[in-house]
């Protein structure tokens, strides 16, 4: 079986009427995207990786970053650098009190 190849013709702009995107040749471009809105409901890492796997045909759509940065409790995996220095609400402001609950 021969390997399939696809080439993307990304949108280059908006048509003069402002109704749709156009490719480099000025032809209408249809963009279908999807969010990973069900990601927070997937029970384990293996199923999540299957859900996020690249499609067999076509290209990937974009993901909603909020679903990646705020996983449900118990589903945390890996290092999240953006949330690295956040503190709990109401945490003490003096260095020697950091991390103590009030």
N, C-alpha and C. Protein backbone atom coordinates (compact mmCIF):
# COMPACT_ATOMS: atom_id res chain seq x y z
N UNK A 1 0.84 -1.18 0.00
CA UNK A 1 0.00 0.00 0.00
C UNK A 1 0.89 1.24 0.00
N UNK A 2 0.65 2.13 -0.92
CA UNK A 2 1.45 3.35 -1.04
C UNK A 2 1.07 4.34 0.05
N UNK A 3 2.07 5.05 0.53
CA UNK A 3 1.82 6.06 1.56
C UNK A 3 1.11 7.26 0.95
N UNK A 4 0.14 7.78 1.68
CA UNK A 4 -0.56 8.97 1.23
C UNK A 4 0.17 10.21 1.69
N UNK A 5 0.15 11.22 0.87
CA UNK A 5 0.72 12.48 1.32
C UNK A 5 -0.34 13.56 1.13
N UNK A 6 -0.35 14.48 2.04
CA UNK A 6 -1.28 15.59 1.95
C UNK A 6 -0.48 16.88 2.00
N UNK A 7 -0.96 17.87 1.32
CA UNK A 7 -0.30 19.17 1.39
C UNK A 7 -1.33 20.18 1.87
N UNK A 8 -0.92 21.01 2.77
CA UNK A 8 -1.82 22.00 3.32
C UNK A 8 -1.78 23.26 2.48
N UNK A 9 -2.91 23.83 2.23
CA UNK A 9 -3.03 25.09 1.52
C UNK A 9 -3.61 26.09 2.52
N UNK A 10 -2.77 26.56 3.41
CA UNK A 10 -3.24 27.41 4.50
C UNK A 10 -3.90 28.67 3.97
N UNK A 11 -4.85 29.20 4.70
CA UNK A 11 -5.50 30.44 4.25
C UNK A 11 -4.48 31.57 4.16
N UNK A 12 -4.62 32.35 3.12
CA UNK A 12 -3.70 33.47 2.92
C UNK A 12 -4.36 34.81 3.20
N UNK A 13 -5.67 34.81 3.33
CA UNK A 13 -6.37 36.06 3.58
C UNK A 13 -7.87 35.87 3.51
N UNK A 14 -8.56 36.98 3.44
CA UNK A 14 -10.01 36.98 3.38
C UNK A 14 -10.41 37.48 2.00
N UNK A 15 -11.47 36.87 1.44
CA UNK A 15 -11.89 37.30 0.10
C UNK A 15 -12.44 38.73 0.18
N UNK A 16 -12.53 39.41 -0.97
CA UNK A 16 -12.96 40.82 -0.97
C UNK A 16 -14.33 41.05 -0.33
N UNK A 17 -15.21 40.06 -0.35
CA UNK A 17 -16.53 40.24 0.27
C UNK A 17 -16.48 40.09 1.78
N UNK A 18 -15.38 39.53 2.32
CA UNK A 18 -15.26 39.31 3.75
C UNK A 18 -16.03 38.12 4.25
N UNK A 19 -16.47 37.24 3.35
CA UNK A 19 -17.30 36.10 3.74
C UNK A 19 -16.54 34.82 4.03
N UNK A 20 -15.35 34.65 3.48
CA UNK A 20 -14.61 33.42 3.72
C UNK A 20 -13.11 33.64 3.52
N UNK A 21 -12.33 32.67 4.01
CA UNK A 21 -10.89 32.69 3.83
C UNK A 21 -10.55 32.24 2.42
N UNK A 22 -9.40 32.67 1.92
CA UNK A 22 -8.95 32.23 0.60
C UNK A 22 -7.52 31.71 0.70
N UNK A 23 -7.17 30.77 -0.20
CA UNK A 23 -5.81 30.23 -0.22
C UNK A 23 -4.93 31.13 -1.07
N UNK A 24 -3.70 30.69 -1.33
CA UNK A 24 -2.73 31.49 -2.09
C UNK A 24 -3.22 31.80 -3.50
N UNK A 25 -4.08 30.93 -4.06
CA UNK A 25 -4.61 31.14 -5.41
C UNK A 25 -5.91 31.93 -5.42
N UNK A 26 -6.38 32.36 -4.25
CA UNK A 26 -7.63 33.11 -4.18
C UNK A 26 -8.88 32.24 -4.12
N UNK A 27 -8.70 30.92 -4.01
CA UNK A 27 -9.85 30.02 -3.93
C UNK A 27 -10.36 29.97 -2.49
N UNK A 28 -11.68 29.81 -2.30
CA UNK A 28 -12.23 29.71 -0.94
C UNK A 28 -11.56 28.59 -0.16
N UNK A 29 -11.32 28.84 1.10
CA UNK A 29 -10.63 27.90 1.98
C UNK A 29 -11.56 27.55 3.13
N UNK A 30 -11.82 26.27 3.33
CA UNK A 30 -12.67 25.82 4.43
C UNK A 30 -11.78 25.36 5.57
N UNK A 31 -11.98 25.90 6.74
CA UNK A 31 -11.18 25.56 7.91
C UNK A 31 -12.10 24.94 8.95
N UNK A 32 -11.85 23.69 9.25
CA UNK A 32 -12.63 22.99 10.26
C UNK A 32 -11.73 22.73 11.45
N UNK A 33 -12.09 23.24 12.59
CA UNK A 33 -11.30 23.04 13.79
C UNK A 33 -12.11 22.29 14.83
N UNK A 34 -11.43 21.80 15.84
CA UNK A 34 -12.09 21.07 16.91
C UNK A 34 -11.35 21.37 18.19
N UNK A 35 -12.06 21.35 19.28
CA UNK A 35 -11.41 21.49 20.58
C UNK A 35 -11.40 20.13 21.24
N UNK A 36 -10.52 19.97 22.16
CA UNK A 36 -10.45 18.71 22.90
C UNK A 36 -11.33 18.82 24.14
N UNK A 37 -12.58 19.20 23.94
CA UNK A 37 -13.47 19.46 25.07
C UNK A 37 -13.75 18.23 25.91
N UNK A 38 -13.61 17.05 25.35
CA UNK A 38 -13.85 15.83 26.12
C UNK A 38 -12.61 15.37 26.89
N UNK A 39 -11.50 16.06 26.71
CA UNK A 39 -10.25 15.65 27.35
C UNK A 39 -10.38 15.54 28.87
N UNK A 40 -11.14 16.44 29.48
CA UNK A 40 -11.28 16.41 30.93
C UNK A 40 -12.12 15.24 31.42
N UNK A 41 -12.80 14.55 30.53
CA UNK A 41 -13.66 13.43 30.93
C UNK A 41 -13.03 12.07 30.65
N UNK A 42 -11.82 12.07 30.11
CA UNK A 42 -11.15 10.81 29.78
C UNK A 42 -10.50 10.24 31.04
N UNK A 43 -10.77 8.98 31.37
CA UNK A 43 -10.37 8.44 32.67
C UNK A 43 -8.89 8.11 32.86
N UNK A 44 -8.12 7.92 31.79
CA UNK A 44 -6.72 7.55 31.99
C UNK A 44 -5.83 8.12 30.89
N UNK A 45 -4.52 8.08 31.14
CA UNK A 45 -3.55 8.67 30.23
C UNK A 45 -3.54 7.99 28.86
N UNK A 46 -3.65 6.67 28.82
CA UNK A 46 -3.60 5.95 27.54
C UNK A 46 -4.75 6.39 26.63
N UNK A 47 -5.96 6.50 27.19
CA UNK A 47 -7.10 6.95 26.39
C UNK A 47 -6.93 8.40 25.96
N UNK A 48 -6.33 9.23 26.83
CA UNK A 48 -6.09 10.63 26.47
C UNK A 48 -5.10 10.73 25.31
N UNK A 49 -4.05 9.91 25.34
CA UNK A 49 -3.07 9.92 24.25
C UNK A 49 -3.71 9.46 22.94
N UNK A 50 -4.60 8.48 23.02
CA UNK A 50 -5.31 8.03 21.82
C UNK A 50 -6.21 9.15 21.29
N UNK A 51 -6.88 9.86 22.18
CA UNK A 51 -7.78 10.96 21.80
C UNK A 51 -7.00 12.09 21.13
N UNK A 52 -5.77 12.33 21.59
CA UNK A 52 -4.97 13.43 21.05
C UNK A 52 -4.03 13.01 19.92
N UNK A 53 -4.03 11.74 19.56
CA UNK A 53 -3.12 11.25 18.52
C UNK A 53 -3.39 11.94 17.19
N UNK A 54 -2.34 12.13 16.38
CA UNK A 54 -2.54 12.71 15.05
C UNK A 54 -3.51 11.87 14.24
N UNK A 55 -4.33 12.51 13.41
CA UNK A 55 -5.28 11.75 12.60
C UNK A 55 -4.56 10.91 11.54
N UNK A 56 -5.24 9.86 11.08
CA UNK A 56 -4.67 9.02 10.02
C UNK A 56 -4.62 9.77 8.70
N UNK A 57 -5.56 10.67 8.48
CA UNK A 57 -5.64 11.44 7.25
C UNK A 57 -5.82 12.90 7.62
N UNK A 58 -5.16 13.78 6.93
CA UNK A 58 -5.33 15.20 7.19
C UNK A 58 -4.31 15.74 8.18
N UNK A 59 -4.67 16.84 8.78
CA UNK A 59 -3.76 17.51 9.72
C UNK A 59 -4.45 17.73 11.05
N UNK A 60 -3.66 18.10 12.04
CA UNK A 60 -4.19 18.36 13.37
C UNK A 60 -4.95 19.68 13.44
N UNK A 61 -5.93 19.72 14.28
CA UNK A 61 -6.63 20.97 14.58
C UNK A 61 -6.00 21.55 15.84
N UNK A 62 -6.37 22.76 16.17
CA UNK A 62 -5.82 23.37 17.38
C UNK A 62 -6.57 22.87 18.61
N UNK A 63 -5.90 22.97 19.74
CA UNK A 63 -6.49 22.55 21.01
C UNK A 63 -6.76 23.77 21.88
N UNK A 64 -7.71 23.66 22.76
CA UNK A 64 -8.01 24.72 23.72
C UNK A 64 -6.98 24.65 24.84
N UNK A 65 -6.08 25.65 24.95
CA UNK A 65 -5.02 25.59 25.96
C UNK A 65 -5.55 25.47 27.39
N UNK A 66 -6.73 25.98 27.67
CA UNK A 66 -7.27 25.90 29.03
C UNK A 66 -7.44 24.46 29.47
N UNK A 67 -7.74 23.57 28.54
CA UNK A 67 -7.91 22.17 28.90
C UNK A 67 -6.57 21.50 29.19
N UNK A 68 -5.51 22.02 28.61
CA UNK A 68 -4.19 21.45 28.84
C UNK A 68 -3.59 21.99 30.14
N UNK A 69 -3.83 23.25 30.47
CA UNK A 69 -3.23 23.86 31.65
C UNK A 69 -4.01 23.60 32.93
N UNK A 70 -5.25 23.18 32.83
CA UNK A 70 -6.06 22.96 34.02
C UNK A 70 -6.70 21.57 33.97
N UNK A 71 -5.89 20.52 34.12
CA UNK A 71 -6.46 19.17 34.07
C UNK A 71 -7.28 18.91 35.32
N UNK A 72 -8.23 18.01 35.25
CA UNK A 72 -9.01 17.67 36.43
C UNK A 72 -8.15 17.01 37.49
N UNK A 73 -8.54 17.15 38.75
CA UNK A 73 -7.78 16.58 39.87
C UNK A 73 -7.60 15.08 39.66
N UNK A 74 -6.37 14.62 39.85
CA UNK A 74 -6.07 13.21 39.67
C UNK A 74 -5.57 12.88 38.27
N UNK A 75 -5.71 13.82 37.33
CA UNK A 75 -5.26 13.58 35.96
C UNK A 75 -3.98 14.36 35.65
N UNK A 76 -3.39 15.00 36.66
CA UNK A 76 -2.18 15.76 36.43
C UNK A 76 -1.05 14.83 36.03
N UNK A 77 -0.32 15.21 35.01
CA UNK A 77 0.82 14.41 34.57
C UNK A 77 1.84 15.36 33.97
N UNK A 78 3.07 15.27 34.42
CA UNK A 78 4.11 16.11 33.84
C UNK A 78 4.26 17.44 34.54
N UNK A 79 5.12 18.27 34.00
CA UNK A 79 5.49 19.56 34.56
C UNK A 79 4.74 20.65 33.82
N UNK A 80 4.10 21.55 34.53
CA UNK A 80 3.36 22.65 33.91
C UNK A 80 4.10 23.95 34.26
N UNK A 81 5.02 24.41 33.39
CA UNK A 81 5.85 25.56 33.73
C UNK A 81 5.08 26.86 33.93
N UNK A 82 3.96 27.03 33.27
CA UNK A 82 3.22 28.28 33.39
C UNK A 82 2.66 28.44 34.80
N UNK A 83 2.28 27.34 35.44
CA UNK A 83 1.71 27.39 36.78
C UNK A 83 2.77 27.18 37.86
N UNK A 84 4.03 27.18 37.50
CA UNK A 84 5.11 26.83 38.41
C UNK A 84 5.20 27.73 39.63
N UNK A 85 5.01 29.03 39.48
CA UNK A 85 5.24 29.95 40.59
C UNK A 85 3.95 30.51 41.19
N UNK A 86 2.84 29.91 40.91
CA UNK A 86 1.60 30.39 41.50
C UNK A 86 1.52 29.96 42.95
N UNK A 87 0.90 30.80 43.76
CA UNK A 87 0.74 30.50 45.17
C UNK A 87 -0.74 30.31 45.47
N UNK A 88 -1.02 29.65 46.55
CA UNK A 88 -2.39 29.47 46.98
C UNK A 88 -2.98 30.82 47.37
N UNK A 89 -4.26 31.01 47.10
CA UNK A 89 -4.93 32.24 47.50
C UNK A 89 -4.85 32.37 49.01
N UNK A 90 -4.48 33.54 49.49
CA UNK A 90 -4.39 33.78 50.92
C UNK A 90 -3.08 33.33 51.54
N UNK A 91 -2.11 32.92 50.73
CA UNK A 91 -0.81 32.50 51.28
C UNK A 91 -0.13 33.71 51.91
N UNK A 92 0.67 33.46 52.91
CA UNK A 92 1.35 34.54 53.62
C UNK A 92 2.32 35.27 52.70
N UNK A 93 2.53 36.55 52.96
CA UNK A 93 3.41 37.34 52.11
C UNK A 93 4.84 37.37 52.63
N UNK A 94 5.08 36.98 53.87
CA UNK A 94 6.44 36.98 54.41
C UNK A 94 7.14 35.68 54.05
N UNK A 95 8.43 35.73 53.66
CA UNK A 95 9.14 34.53 53.21
C UNK A 95 9.11 33.37 54.20
N UNK A 96 9.25 33.66 55.52
CA UNK A 96 9.29 32.55 56.47
C UNK A 96 7.92 31.91 56.70
N UNK A 97 6.85 32.58 56.25
CA UNK A 97 5.50 32.02 56.40
C UNK A 97 5.01 31.33 55.13
N UNK A 98 5.80 31.33 54.08
CA UNK A 98 5.36 30.75 52.81
C UNK A 98 4.94 29.30 52.98
N UNK A 99 3.80 28.96 52.45
CA UNK A 99 3.33 27.58 52.47
C UNK A 99 2.55 27.20 53.72
N UNK A 100 2.53 28.06 54.75
CA UNK A 100 1.77 27.74 55.96
C UNK A 100 0.32 28.15 55.78
N UNK A 101 -0.57 27.27 56.14
CA UNK A 101 -2.00 27.59 56.06
C UNK A 101 -2.38 28.51 57.21
N UNK A 102 -3.30 29.38 56.95
CA UNK A 102 -3.77 30.28 58.02
C UNK A 102 -5.11 29.86 58.50
